[in-house]
PDB file of C-alpha atoms and ligand atoms in Angstrom:
ATOM      1  CA  MET F   1      38.847   4.162 -59.655  1.00 98.00           C
ATOM      2  CA  ARG F   2      39.697   2.260 -56.498  1.00 98.00           C
ATOM      3  CA  ILE F   3      37.210  -0.384 -55.368  1.00 98.00           C
ATOM      4  CA  VAL F   4      37.455  -0.918 -51.630  1.00 98.00           C
ATOM      5  CA  LYS F   5      35.527  -3.569 -49.767  1.00 98.00           C
ATOM      6  CA  THR F   6      36.828  -3.246 -46.247  1.00 98.00           C
ATOM      7  CA  ILE F   7      36.632  -0.475 -43.692  1.00 98.00           C
ATOM      8  CA  GLN F   8      40.395  -0.674 -43.206  1.00 98.00           C
ATOM      9  CA  GLU F   9      41.072  -0.078 -46.928  1.00 98.00           C
ATOM     10  CA  LEU F  10      38.561   2.756 -46.968  1.00 98.00           C
ATOM     11  CA  ARG F  11      40.164   4.433 -43.953  1.00 98.00           C
ATOM     12  CA  THR F  12      43.572   4.236 -45.664  1.00 98.00           C
ATOM     13  CA  ALA F  13      42.217   5.730 -48.909  1.00 98.00           C
ATOM     14  CA  ILE F  14      40.423   8.540 -47.045  1.00 98.00           C
ATOM     15  CA  ALA F  15      43.482   9.308 -44.898  1.00 98.00           C
ATOM     16  CA  GLU F  16      45.552   9.615 -48.074  1.00 98.00           C
ATOM     17  CA  ALA F  17      43.024  11.995 -49.653  1.00 98.00           C
ATOM     18  CA  LYS F  18      42.841  14.078 -46.475  1.00 98.00           C
ATOM     19  CA  SER F  19      46.634  14.299 -46.193  1.00 98.00           C
ATOM     20  CA  ASN F  20      46.635  15.694 -49.742  1.00 98.00           C
ATOM     21  CA  HIS F  21      44.022  18.273 -48.670  1.00 98.00           C
ATOM     22  CA  LYS F  22      41.453  16.900 -51.100  1.00 98.00           C
ATOM     23  CA  LYS F  23      37.811  17.910 -50.648  1.00 98.00           C
ATOM     24  CA  ILE F  24      35.629  14.814 -50.610  1.00 98.00           C
ATOM     25  CA  GLY F  25      32.124  14.597 -52.105  1.00 98.00           C
ATOM     26  CA  PHE F  26      30.146  11.533 -51.020  1.00 99.00           C
ATOM     27  CA  VAL F  27      27.223   9.801 -52.740  1.00 98.00           C
ATOM     28  CA  PRO F  28      25.737   7.006 -50.583  1.00 98.00           C
ATOM     29  CA  THR F  29      23.571   4.544 -52.546  1.00 98.00           C
ATOM     30  CA  MET F  30      22.146   1.052 -52.485  1.00 97.00           C
ATOM     31  CA  GLY F  31      23.361   0.470 -56.044  1.00 97.00           C
ATOM     32  CA  PHE F  32      21.454  -0.421 -59.220  1.00 94.00           C
ATOM     33  CA  LEU F  33      22.481   3.035 -60.326  1.00 95.00           C
ATOM     34  CA  HIS F  34      20.265   5.082 -62.607  1.00 92.00           C
ATOM     35  CA  GLU F  35      20.166   8.548 -64.109  1.00 92.00           C
ATOM     36  CA  GLY F  36      19.268  10.059 -60.718  1.00 93.00           C
ATOM     37  CA  HIS F  37      22.460   8.671 -59.160  1.00 96.00           C
ATOM     38  CA  LYS F  38      24.493   9.831 -62.183  1.00 97.00           C
ATOM     39  CA  ARG F  39      23.215  13.352 -61.560  1.00 96.00           C
ATOM     40  CA  LEU F  40      24.366  13.167 -57.911  1.00 98.00           C
ATOM     41  CA  LEU F  41      27.788  11.897 -59.003  1.00 98.00           C
ATOM     42  CA  HIS F  42      28.061  14.627 -61.611  1.00 98.00           C
ATOM     43  CA  GLN F  43      27.276  17.298 -59.021  1.00 98.00           C
ATOM     44  CA  ALA F  44      29.725  15.739 -56.535  1.00 98.00           C
ATOM     45  CA  ASN F  45      32.409  15.809 -59.230  1.00 98.00           C
ATOM     46  CA  GLU F  46      31.748  19.473 -59.990  1.00 98.00           C
ATOM     47  CA  ASP F  47      31.971  20.549 -56.348  1.00 98.00           C
ATOM     48  CA  ASN F  48      34.855  18.420 -54.956  1.00 98.00           C
ATOM     49  CA  ASP F  49      38.346  17.066 -55.659  1.00 98.00           C
ATOM     50  CA  ILE F  50      37.447  13.459 -54.961  1.00 98.00           C
ATOM     51  CA  VAL F  51      34.185  11.519 -55.282  1.00 98.00           C
ATOM     52  CA  VAL F  52      33.391   8.574 -53.032  1.00 99.00           C
ATOM     53  CA  LEU F  53      30.444   6.368 -53.960  1.00 99.00           C
ATOM     54  CA  SER F  54      29.133   3.709 -51.586  1.00 98.00           C
ATOM     55  CA  ILE F  55      27.014   0.777 -52.699  1.00 98.00           C
ATOM     56  CA  PHE F  56      25.446  -1.077 -49.812  1.00 98.00           C
ATOM     57  CA  VAL F  57      21.952  -2.531 -49.567  1.00 98.00           C
ATOM     58  CA  ASN F  58      21.407  -1.791 -45.907  1.00 98.00           C
ATOM     59  CA  PRO F  59      19.375  -4.533 -44.198  1.00 97.00           C
ATOM     60  CA  LEU F  60      18.694  -2.252 -41.218  1.00 97.00           C
ATOM     61  CA  GLN F  61      16.319  -0.065 -43.210  1.00 97.00           C
ATOM     62  CA  PHE F  62      14.105  -2.882 -44.531  1.00 96.00           C
ATOM     63  CA  GLY F  63      11.160  -4.262 -42.544  1.00 93.00           C
ATOM     64  CA  PRO F  64      10.604  -8.034 -42.251  1.00 91.00           C
ATOM     65  CA  ASN F  65       8.084  -8.097 -45.113  1.00 87.00           C
ATOM     66  CA  GLU F  66       9.894  -5.642 -47.350  1.00 89.00           C
ATOM     67  CA  ASP F  67      11.968  -6.217 -50.479  1.00 85.00           C
ATOM     68  CA  PHE F  68      15.513  -6.587 -49.064  1.00 94.00           C
ATOM     69  CA  ASP F  69      16.093  -9.937 -50.833  1.00 93.00           C
ATOM     70  CA  ARG F  70      14.455  -8.772 -54.029  1.00 90.00           C
ATOM     71  CA  TYR F  71      16.126  -5.335 -54.083  1.00 90.00           C
ATOM     72  CA  PRO F  72      17.790  -5.145 -57.544  1.00 90.00           C
ATOM     73  CA  ARG F  73      21.569  -5.612 -57.581  1.00 95.00           C
ATOM     74  CA  ASP F  74      24.041  -5.521 -60.488  1.00 97.00           C
ATOM     75  CA  PHE F  75      27.537  -4.686 -59.311  1.00 98.00           C
ATOM     76  CA  GLU F  76      29.275  -5.043 -62.686  1.00 98.00           C
ATOM     77  CA  ARG F  77      26.936  -2.588 -64.314  1.00 98.00           C
ATOM     78  CA  ASP F  78      27.224  -0.208 -61.342  1.00 98.00           C
ATOM     79  CA  GLU F  79      31.012  -0.410 -61.471  1.00 98.00           C
ATOM     80  CA  GLN F  80      30.969   0.638 -65.121  1.00 98.00           C
ATOM     81  CA  ILE F  81      28.623   3.535 -64.426  1.00 98.00           C
ATOM     82  CA  ALA F  82      30.817   4.630 -61.510  1.00 98.00           C
ATOM     83  CA  ARG F  83      33.936   4.591 -63.710  1.00 98.00           C
ATOM     84  CA  ASN F  84      32.208   6.616 -66.418  1.00 98.00           C
ATOM     85  CA  ALA F  85      30.964   9.078 -63.822  1.00 98.00           C
ATOM     86  CA  GLY F  86      34.504   9.773 -62.592  1.00 98.00           C
ATOM     87  CA  VAL F  87      34.185   8.137 -59.166  1.00 98.00           C
ATOM     88  CA  ASN F  88      37.562   7.924 -57.393  1.00 98.00           C
ATOM     89  CA  ILE F  89      36.710   5.516 -54.589  1.00 98.00           C
ATOM     90  CA  LEU F  90      33.917   2.958 -54.738  1.00 98.00           C
ATOM     91  CA  PHE F  91      33.135   1.529 -51.305  1.00 99.00           C
ATOM     92  CA  TYR F  92      31.359  -1.823 -51.666  1.00 98.00           C
ATOM     93  CA  PRO F  93      31.269  -3.529 -48.270  1.00 98.00           C
ATOM     94  CA  SER F  94      29.594  -6.799 -47.367  1.00 98.00           C
ATOM     95  CA  ILE F  95      26.941  -6.957 -44.679  1.00 98.00           C
ATOM     96  CA  SER F  96      29.387  -8.612 -42.283  1.00 98.00           C
ATOM     97  CA  GLU F  97      31.912  -5.825 -42.909  1.00 98.00           C
ATOM     98  CA  MET F  98      29.345  -3.161 -41.974  1.00 98.00           C
ATOM     99  CA  TYR F  99      27.633  -5.163 -39.229  1.00 98.00           C
ATOM    100  CA  PRO F 100      30.021  -7.861 -37.936  1.00 98.00           C
ATOM    101  CA  GLU F 101      27.429  -8.473 -35.235  1.00 97.00           C
ATOM    102  CA  GLU F 102      24.002  -7.098 -34.414  1.00 95.00           C
ATOM    103  CA  PRO F 103      24.586  -3.366 -33.735  1.00 95.00           C
ATOM    104  CA  MET F 104      24.784  -2.473 -30.030  1.00 96.00           C
ATOM    105  CA  MET F 105      22.900   0.734 -30.777  1.00 97.00           C
ATOM    106  CA  ILE F 106      21.066   2.526 -33.539  1.00 97.00           C
ATOM    107  CA  ILE F 107      19.941   6.098 -34.151  1.00 98.00           C
ATOM    108  CA  GLN F 108      16.317   6.696 -33.243  1.00 97.00           C
ATOM    109  CA  VAL F 109      14.739   9.398 -35.386  1.00 96.00           C
ATOM    110  CA  LYS F 110      12.128  11.136 -33.244  1.00 94.00           C
ATOM    111  CA  LYS F 111      10.628  13.829 -35.458  1.00 92.00           C
ATOM    112  CA  GLY F 112       9.279  13.696 -38.992  1.00 93.00           C
ATOM    113  CA  VAL F 113       8.990   9.893 -39.005  1.00 94.00           C
ATOM    114  CA  ASP F 114       5.322   9.271 -38.257  1.00 94.00           C
ATOM    115  CA  VAL F 115       4.311  10.745 -41.636  1.00 96.00           C
ATOM    116  CA  LEU F 116       4.791   9.792 -45.310  1.00 96.00           C
ATOM    117  CA  CYS F 117       7.032   6.700 -45.774  1.00 93.00           C
ATOM    118  CA  GLY F 118       7.905   6.642 -42.065  1.00 93.00           C
ATOM    119  CA  ALA F 119       4.267   5.964 -41.130  1.00 93.00           C
ATOM    120  CA  SER F 120       4.025   2.762 -43.162  1.00 85.00           C
ATOM    121  CA  ARG F 121       7.681   1.712 -42.666  1.00 89.00           C
ATOM    122  CA  PRO F 122       8.304   1.744 -38.906  1.00 92.00           C
ATOM    123  CA  GLY F 123      12.015   1.774 -38.111  1.00 96.00           C
ATOM    124  CA  HIS F 124      12.977   2.500 -41.732  1.00 96.00           C
ATOM    125  CA  PHE F 125      14.475   5.918 -41.036  1.00 97.00           C
ATOM    126  CA  ASP F 126      16.269   4.661 -37.908  1.00 98.00           C
ATOM    127  CA  GLY F 127      18.012   2.205 -40.243  1.00 98.00           C
ATOM    128  CA  VAL F 128      18.765   4.913 -42.811  1.00 98.00           C
ATOM    129  CA  ALA F 129      20.096   7.358 -40.197  1.00 98.00           C
ATOM    130  CA  THR F 130      22.249   4.657 -38.583  1.00 98.00           C
ATOM    131  CA  VAL F 131      23.929   3.537 -41.807  1.00 98.00           C
ATOM    132  CA  VAL F 132      24.384   7.096 -43.068  1.00 98.00           C
ATOM    133  CA  MET F 133      25.964   8.062 -39.738  1.00 98.00           C
ATOM    134  CA  LYS F 134      28.356   5.083 -40.018  1.00 98.00           C
ATOM    135  CA  LEU F 135      29.206   5.991 -43.613  1.00 98.00           C
ATOM    136  CA  PHE F 136      29.731   9.656 -42.704  1.00 98.00           C
ATOM    137  CA  GLN F 137      32.159   8.601 -39.943  1.00 98.00           C
ATOM    138  CA  LEU F 138      34.100   6.458 -42.400  1.00 98.00           C
ATOM    139  CA  VAL F 139      34.162   8.725 -45.452  1.00 98.00           C
ATOM    140  CA  GLN F 140      34.359  12.081 -43.615  1.00 98.00           C
ATOM    141  CA  PRO F 141      33.257  14.040 -46.661  1.00 98.00           C
ATOM    142  CA  GLU F 142      32.944  17.805 -46.935  1.00 98.00           C
ATOM    143  CA  ARG F 143      29.648  17.337 -48.818  1.00 98.00           C
ATOM    144  CA  ALA F 144      27.105  14.538 -49.252  1.00 98.00           C
ATOM    145  CA  TYR F 145      24.565  14.305 -52.067  1.00 98.00           C
ATOM    146  CA  PHE F 146      20.991  13.005 -51.838  1.00 98.00           C
ATOM    147  CA  GLY F 147      18.140  12.925 -54.371  1.00 96.00           C
ATOM    148  CA  MET F 148      14.976  14.841 -53.581  1.00 95.00           C
ATOM    149  CA  LYS F 149      12.781  11.946 -54.710  1.00 93.00           C
ATOM    150  CA  ASP F 150      13.339  10.768 -51.137  1.00 94.00           C
ATOM    151  CA  ALA F 151      12.540  14.197 -49.713  1.00 96.00           C
ATOM    152  CA  GLN F 152      11.693  12.795 -46.270  1.00 96.00           C
ATOM    153  CA  GLN F 153      15.095  11.082 -46.188  1.00 97.00           C
ATOM    154  CA  VAL F 154      16.802  14.373 -47.121  1.00 97.00           C
ATOM    155  CA  ALA F 155      14.929  16.231 -44.340  1.00 96.00           C
ATOM    156  CA  ILE F 156      15.863  13.557 -41.783  1.00 96.00           C
ATOM    157  CA  ILE F 157      19.545  13.490 -42.785  1.00 97.00           C
ATOM    158  CA  MET F 158      19.648  17.304 -42.584  1.00 94.00           C
ATOM    159  CA  ASN F 159      18.130  17.117 -39.097  1.00 92.00           C
ATOM    160  CA  MET F 160      20.653  14.427 -38.098  1.00 96.00           C
ATOM    161  CA  VAL F 161      23.599  16.535 -39.245  1.00 97.00           C
ATOM    162  CA  ASP F 162      22.149  19.456 -37.323  1.00 95.00           C
ATOM    163  CA  THR F 163      21.372  17.473 -34.164  1.00 95.00           C
ATOM    164  CA  PHE F 164      24.794  15.827 -33.937  1.00 98.00           C
ATOM    165  CA  ASN F 165      26.782  18.844 -35.226  1.00 98.00           C
ATOM    166  CA  ILE F 166      28.281  16.839 -38.073  1.00 98.00           C
ATOM    167  CA  PRO F 167      30.441  19.141 -40.225  1.00 98.00           C
ATOM    168  CA  ILE F 168      29.090  17.884 -43.563  1.00 98.00           C
ATOM    169  CA  GLU F 169      27.100  19.946 -46.036  1.00 98.00           C
ATOM    170  CA  ILE F 170      24.036  18.090 -47.307  1.00 98.00           C
ATOM    171  CA  ILE F 171      23.345  18.855 -50.965  1.00 98.00           C
ATOM    172  CA  PRO F 172      19.814  17.962 -52.106  1.00 96.00           C
ATOM    173  CA  CYS F 173      19.565  17.328 -55.865  1.00 96.00           C
ATOM    174  CA  ASP F 174      16.415  17.514 -58.007  1.00 94.00           C
ATOM    175  CA  THR F 175      14.459  14.374 -58.863  1.00 95.00           C
ATOM    176  CA  VAL F 176      15.418  13.033 -62.289  1.00 93.00           C
ATOM    177  CA  ARG F 177      12.453  11.995 -64.411  1.00 96.00           C
ATOM    178  CA  GLU F 178      11.752   9.886 -67.465  1.00 95.00           C
ATOM    179  CA  GLN F 179      10.509  11.811 -70.513  1.00 96.00           C
ATOM    180  CA  ASP F 180       6.920  11.089 -69.486  1.00 97.00           C
ATOM    181  CA  GLY F 181       7.460  12.445 -65.962  1.00 97.00           C
ATOM    182  CA  LEU F 182       7.886   9.193 -64.030  1.00 97.00           C
ATOM    183  CA  ALA F 183      10.527   9.687 -61.307  1.00 96.00           C
ATOM    184  CA  LYS F 184      13.578   7.488 -61.969  1.00 92.00           C
ATOM    185  CA  SER F 185      13.866   4.716 -59.402  1.00 90.00           C
ATOM    186  CA  SER F 186      15.693   1.406 -59.077  1.00 84.00           C
ATOM    187  CA  ARG F 187      12.288  -0.146 -58.389  1.00 88.00           C
ATOM    188  CA  ASN F 188      10.769   0.907 -61.754  1.00 94.00           C
ATOM    189  CA  VAL F 189      12.137  -2.327 -63.278  1.00 93.00           C
ATOM    190  CA  TYR F 190       9.465  -4.210 -61.314  1.00 94.00           C
ATOM    191  CA  LEU F 191       6.571  -2.497 -63.084  1.00 97.00           C
ATOM    192  CA  SER F 192       4.633  -4.558 -65.612  1.00 97.00           C
ATOM    193  CA  PRO F 193       4.290  -2.854 -69.052  1.00 97.00           C
ATOM    194  CA  GLU F 194       0.709  -1.877 -68.152  1.00 97.00           C
ATOM    195  CA  GLU F 195       1.767  -0.441 -64.791  1.00 97.00           C
ATOM    196  CA  ARG F 196       4.654   1.410 -66.470  1.00 97.00           C
ATOM    197  CA  ASN F 197       2.138   3.111 -68.802  1.00 96.00           C
ATOM    198  CA  ASP F 198      -0.002   4.030 -65.811  1.00 96.00           C
ATOM    199  CA  ALA F 199       2.801   5.291 -63.559  1.00 97.00           C
ATOM    200  CA  PRO F 200       3.429   8.769 -65.118  1.00 98.00           C
ATOM    201  CA  LYS F 201      -0.060   9.698 -63.872  1.00 98.00           C
ATOM    202  CA  LEU F 202       1.398   9.902 -60.361  1.00 98.00           C
ATOM    203  CA  TYR F 203       3.455  12.939 -61.328  1.00 98.00           C
ATOM    204  CA  GLU F 204       0.532  14.337 -63.363  1.00 97.00           C
ATOM    205  CA  ALA F 205      -1.591  14.252 -60.203  1.00 97.00           C
ATOM    206  CA  LEU F 206       1.122  16.136 -58.308  1.00 97.00           C
ATOM    207  CA  GLN F 207       1.305  18.754 -61.066  1.00 95.00           C
ATOM    208  CA  LYS F 208      -2.444  19.255 -60.919  1.00 94.00           C
ATOM    209  CA  ALA F 209      -2.123  19.811 -57.177  1.00 93.00           C
ATOM    210  CA  SER F 210       0.603  22.352 -57.792  1.00 91.00           C
ATOM    211  CA  ASP F 211      -1.742  24.258 -60.171  1.00 90.00           C
ATOM    212  CA  CYS F 212      -4.408  24.238 -57.474  1.00 89.00           C
ATOM    213  CA  ILE F 213      -1.933  25.621 -54.902  1.00 90.00           C
ATOM    214  CA  LYS F 214      -0.896  28.298 -57.394  1.00 86.00           C
ATOM    215  CA  LYS F 215      -4.487  29.599 -57.505  1.00 84.00           C
ATOM    216  CA  GLN F 216      -4.261  29.992 -53.704  1.00 83.00           C
ATOM    217  CA  THR F 217      -7.817  28.757 -53.207  1.00 82.00           C
ATOM    218  CA  CYS F 218      -6.956  25.279 -51.902  1.00 87.00           C
ATOM    219  CA  THR F 219      -6.627  23.980 -48.382  1.00 90.00           C
ATOM    220  CA  ARG F 220      -4.444  21.015 -47.444  1.00 93.00           C
ATOM    221  CA  SER F 221      -7.538  18.762 -47.492  1.00 93.00           C
ATOM    222  CA  ASP F 222      -8.525  20.007 -50.981  1.00 93.00           C
ATOM    223  CA  VAL F 223      -5.071  19.181 -52.348  1.00 95.00           C
ATOM    224  CA  ILE F 224      -5.092  15.709 -50.804  1.00 96.00           C
ATOM    225  CA  ALA F 225      -8.622  15.023 -52.085  1.00 96.00           C
ATOM    226  CA  LEU F 226      -7.721  16.227 -55.591  1.00 96.00           C
ATOM    227  CA  ILE F 227      -4.743  13.859 -55.825  1.00 98.00           C
ATOM    228  CA  LYS F 228      -6.576  10.904 -54.287  1.00 98.00           C
ATOM    229  CA  ASP F 229      -9.412  11.443 -56.710  1.00 97.00           C
ATOM    230  CA  ASP F 230      -6.999  11.187 -59.672  1.00 97.00           C
ATOM    231  CA  LEU F 231      -5.143   8.167 -58.295  1.00 97.00           C
ATOM    232  CA  GLN F 232      -8.345   6.283 -57.562  1.00 97.00           C
ATOM    233  CA  LYS F 233      -9.109   6.416 -61.288  1.00 96.00           C
ATOM    234  CA  LEU F 234      -5.942   4.475 -62.169  1.00 96.00           C
ATOM    235  CA  ALA F 235      -6.428   0.992 -63.559  1.00 95.00           C
ATOM    236  CA  TYR F 236      -3.692  -0.697 -61.492  1.00 96.00           C
ATOM    237  CA  GLY F 237      -2.334  -0.494 -57.966  1.00 97.00           C
ATOM    238  CA  GLU F 238      -3.520   1.318 -54.867  1.00 97.00           C
ATOM    239  CA  ILE F 239      -2.758   4.451 -52.874  1.00 97.00           C
ATOM    240  CA  ASP F 240      -0.419   4.060 -49.913  1.00 95.00           C
ATOM    241  CA  TYR F 241      -0.489   7.720 -48.834  1.00 95.00           C
ATOM    242  CA  VAL F 242      -1.026  11.253 -50.097  1.00 97.00           C
ATOM    243  CA  ASP F 243      -0.037  14.122 -47.834  1.00 96.00           C
ATOM    244  CA  VAL F 244       0.787  17.814 -47.702  1.00 96.00           C
ATOM    245  CA  LEU F 245       3.248  18.950 -45.035  1.00 95.00           C
ATOM    246  CA  SER F 246       5.594  21.792 -44.195  1.00 93.00           C
ATOM    247  CA  TYR F 247       9.157  21.203 -45.414  1.00 93.00           C
ATOM    248  CA  PRO F 248      11.644  20.342 -43.972  1.00 89.00           C
ATOM    249  CA  ARG F 249       9.820  20.077 -40.614  1.00 88.00           C
ATOM    250  CA  LEU F 250       7.280  17.646 -42.103  1.00 92.00           C
ATOM    251  CA  GLU F 251       4.356  18.928 -40.037  1.00 91.00           C
ATOM    252  CA  PRO F 252       0.707  18.993 -41.188  1.00 87.00           C
ATOM    253  CA  ILE F 253      -0.444  22.513 -42.065  1.00 86.00           C
ATOM    254  CA  GLU F 254      -4.086  23.224 -42.924  1.00 78.00           C
ATOM    255  CA  GLU F 255      -3.262  26.789 -44.047  1.00 83.00           C
ATOM    256  CA  LEU F 256      -0.876  26.408 -46.950  1.00 88.00           C
ATOM    257  CA  SER F 257       2.049  28.749 -46.373  1.00 86.00           C
ATOM    258  CA  GLY F 258       5.838  28.726 -46.705  1.00 89.00           C
ATOM    259  CA  LYS F 259       7.655  25.805 -48.278  1.00 92.00           C
ATOM    260  CA  ILE F 260       5.450  22.711 -48.488  1.00 94.00           C
ATOM    261  CA  ILE F 261       5.846  19.181 -49.746  1.00 96.00           C
ATOM    262  CA  VAL F 262       3.080  17.406 -51.626  1.00 96.00           C
ATOM    263  CA  ALA F 263       3.988  13.726 -51.497  1.00 97.00           C
ATOM    264  CA  LEU F 264       2.508  10.382 -52.437  1.00 97.00           C
ATOM    265  CA  ALA F 265       3.294   6.689 -52.349  1.00 96.00           C
ATOM    266  CA  TYR F 266       1.524   4.253 -54.630  1.00 97.00           C
ATOM    267  CA  LYS F 267       1.659   0.477 -54.546  1.00 96.00           C
ATOM    268  CA  TYR F 268       1.836  -1.530 -57.731  1.00 97.00           C
ATOM    269  CA  GLU F 269       1.969  -5.301 -57.597  1.00 96.00           C
ATOM    270  CA  LYS F 270       5.746  -5.621 -57.172  1.00 93.00           C
ATOM    271  CA  ALA F 271       6.852  -2.023 -56.671  1.00 93.00           C
ATOM    272  CA  ARG F 272       5.892   0.749 -54.295  1.00 93.00           C
ATOM    273  CA  LEU F 273       6.634   4.091 -55.962  1.00 96.00           C
ATOM    274  CA  ILE F 274       7.068   7.440 -54.238  1.00 96.00           C
ATOM    275  CA  ASP F 275       7.079  10.926 -55.677  1.00 98.00           C
ATOM    276  CA  ASN F 276       6.743  14.490 -54.436  1.00 98.00           C
ATOM    277  CA  ILE F 277       6.941  18.126 -55.339  1.00 96.00           C
ATOM    278  CA  LEU F 278       8.116  21.000 -53.171  1.00 95.00           C
ATOM    279  CA  VAL F 279       6.069  24.143 -53.606  1.00 93.00           C
ATOM    280  CA  ASN F 280       6.391  27.662 -52.314  1.00 90.00           C
ATOM    281  CA  ALA F 281       2.788  28.142 -51.170  1.00 85.00           C
ATOM    282  CA  ALA F 282       2.999  31.934 -51.504  1.00 80.00           C
ATOM    283  CA  THR F 283       3.867  31.862 -55.213  1.00 80.00           C
ATOM    284  CA  GLY F 284       2.661  28.347 -56.121  1.00 74.00           C
ATOM    285  CA  LYS F 285       6.045  27.799 -57.779  1.00 78.00           C
ATOM    286  CA  GLU F 286       7.847  24.489 -57.433  1.00 78.00           C
ATOM    287  CA  CYS F 287      11.091  24.860 -55.519  1.00 78.00           C
TER     288      CYS F 287
HETATM  289  O1  LIG Q 301      18.646   6.429 -50.536  1.00 82.12           O
HETATM  290  C1  LIG Q 301      19.282   5.354 -50.407  1.00 82.12           C
HETATM  291  O2  LIG Q 301      19.674   4.737 -51.379  1.00 82.12           O
HETATM  292  C2  LIG Q 301      19.530   4.819 -49.001  1.00 82.12           C
HETATM  293  O3  LIG Q 301      18.461   5.080 -48.147  1.00 82.12           O
HETATM  294  C3  LIG Q 301      20.849   5.312 -48.404  1.00 82.12           C
HETATM  295  C4  LIG Q 301      20.852   6.814 -48.182  1.00 82.12           C
HETATM  296  C5  LIG Q 301      22.011   4.941 -49.307  1.00 82.12           C
HETATM  297  C6  LIG Q 301      21.076   4.648 -47.038  1.00 82.12           C
HETATM  298  O4  LIG Q 301      21.139   3.270 -47.147  1.00 82.12           O
END
C-alpha cells in the first residue's frame, strides 16, 4: 500500500494506474475507520483493479459549533485497517494541502438540503460536495463507494454527478449495524455506557415505522408521530429530527408511495446519531 500525502504524489500514482488501464474504485472517508468503511473497501476491491482510500477530516463541512476539533482521529489504526482491507493507495492530505488558501469557490447544493441533516447543518452539504468534487478530480475513479447511513449524502452526491456529468458510478452500500441494530458510526465512541444501551432503540423505532408502512394504513404524519412517540420515551438525549421523504429526491410526500426514506437524528450528550431505512411504500419492504 502506498501512502501519499501530496496532490502531486497522488496525481503520479493515478497516472501510473491509468496508463496500466487499471479500473479505480474510490472510498472517500474522514478516517477512524469502522466495519462500515471495511464493507465499502471490500466492495471496492471486488469491483475494481485498484482501491484508493482517502482520509481527510474536511473542515469545510463542519459548522462553527460542530465537532471538527473533537472528530475522532487515529491514523495508525486506520493505516493498519487499510492494509488489511487491500487498499492500494491511501491518500492522507493535510488541510493546507487540500486548501492552501481559503477556496475561491465552493459548490452550492440547491435541492434536498433544507431537510434532514441539511436543515440543522447549514452549509454542511456544500462542504461535502466541494471536497468530494475535488477528490473526484484528483482520483478520477470509475466507481465511488458511499454508505447508506448517510443517505442524504448519497442522494446529493448522485445529484452532483448527474448535474456536472461526472463519469463516475456511485455505489451506495448498506448500513452496517452492531448486533443490537445500532448503526456503526465513528461517533459511537462518544456515547456513555447508558446512552450506548439506549441507542439501539433508534433503529427499533425505524423498524416499527416500517411495519406500519407495510400495513399500508399510515400517512407520513402517522409514521413521524409513531417514531417521535418512541424516541420521547428514551431516558437520555433528545430528538433532532424525524422525517419521511421521497428518495432520492428528498421531497415531503403525504401519500406514501414509491421509494421513501424514513430518517432520524438524535442528540446524545456528546454525539449526534443518524439512522434511516429506505422502504418501498407499495410493498412495505426495506430496499
Ligand atoms: O461521509 C464522509 O465521511 C464525508 O462526508 C466524506 C464523503 C468523506 C466527505 O468529507
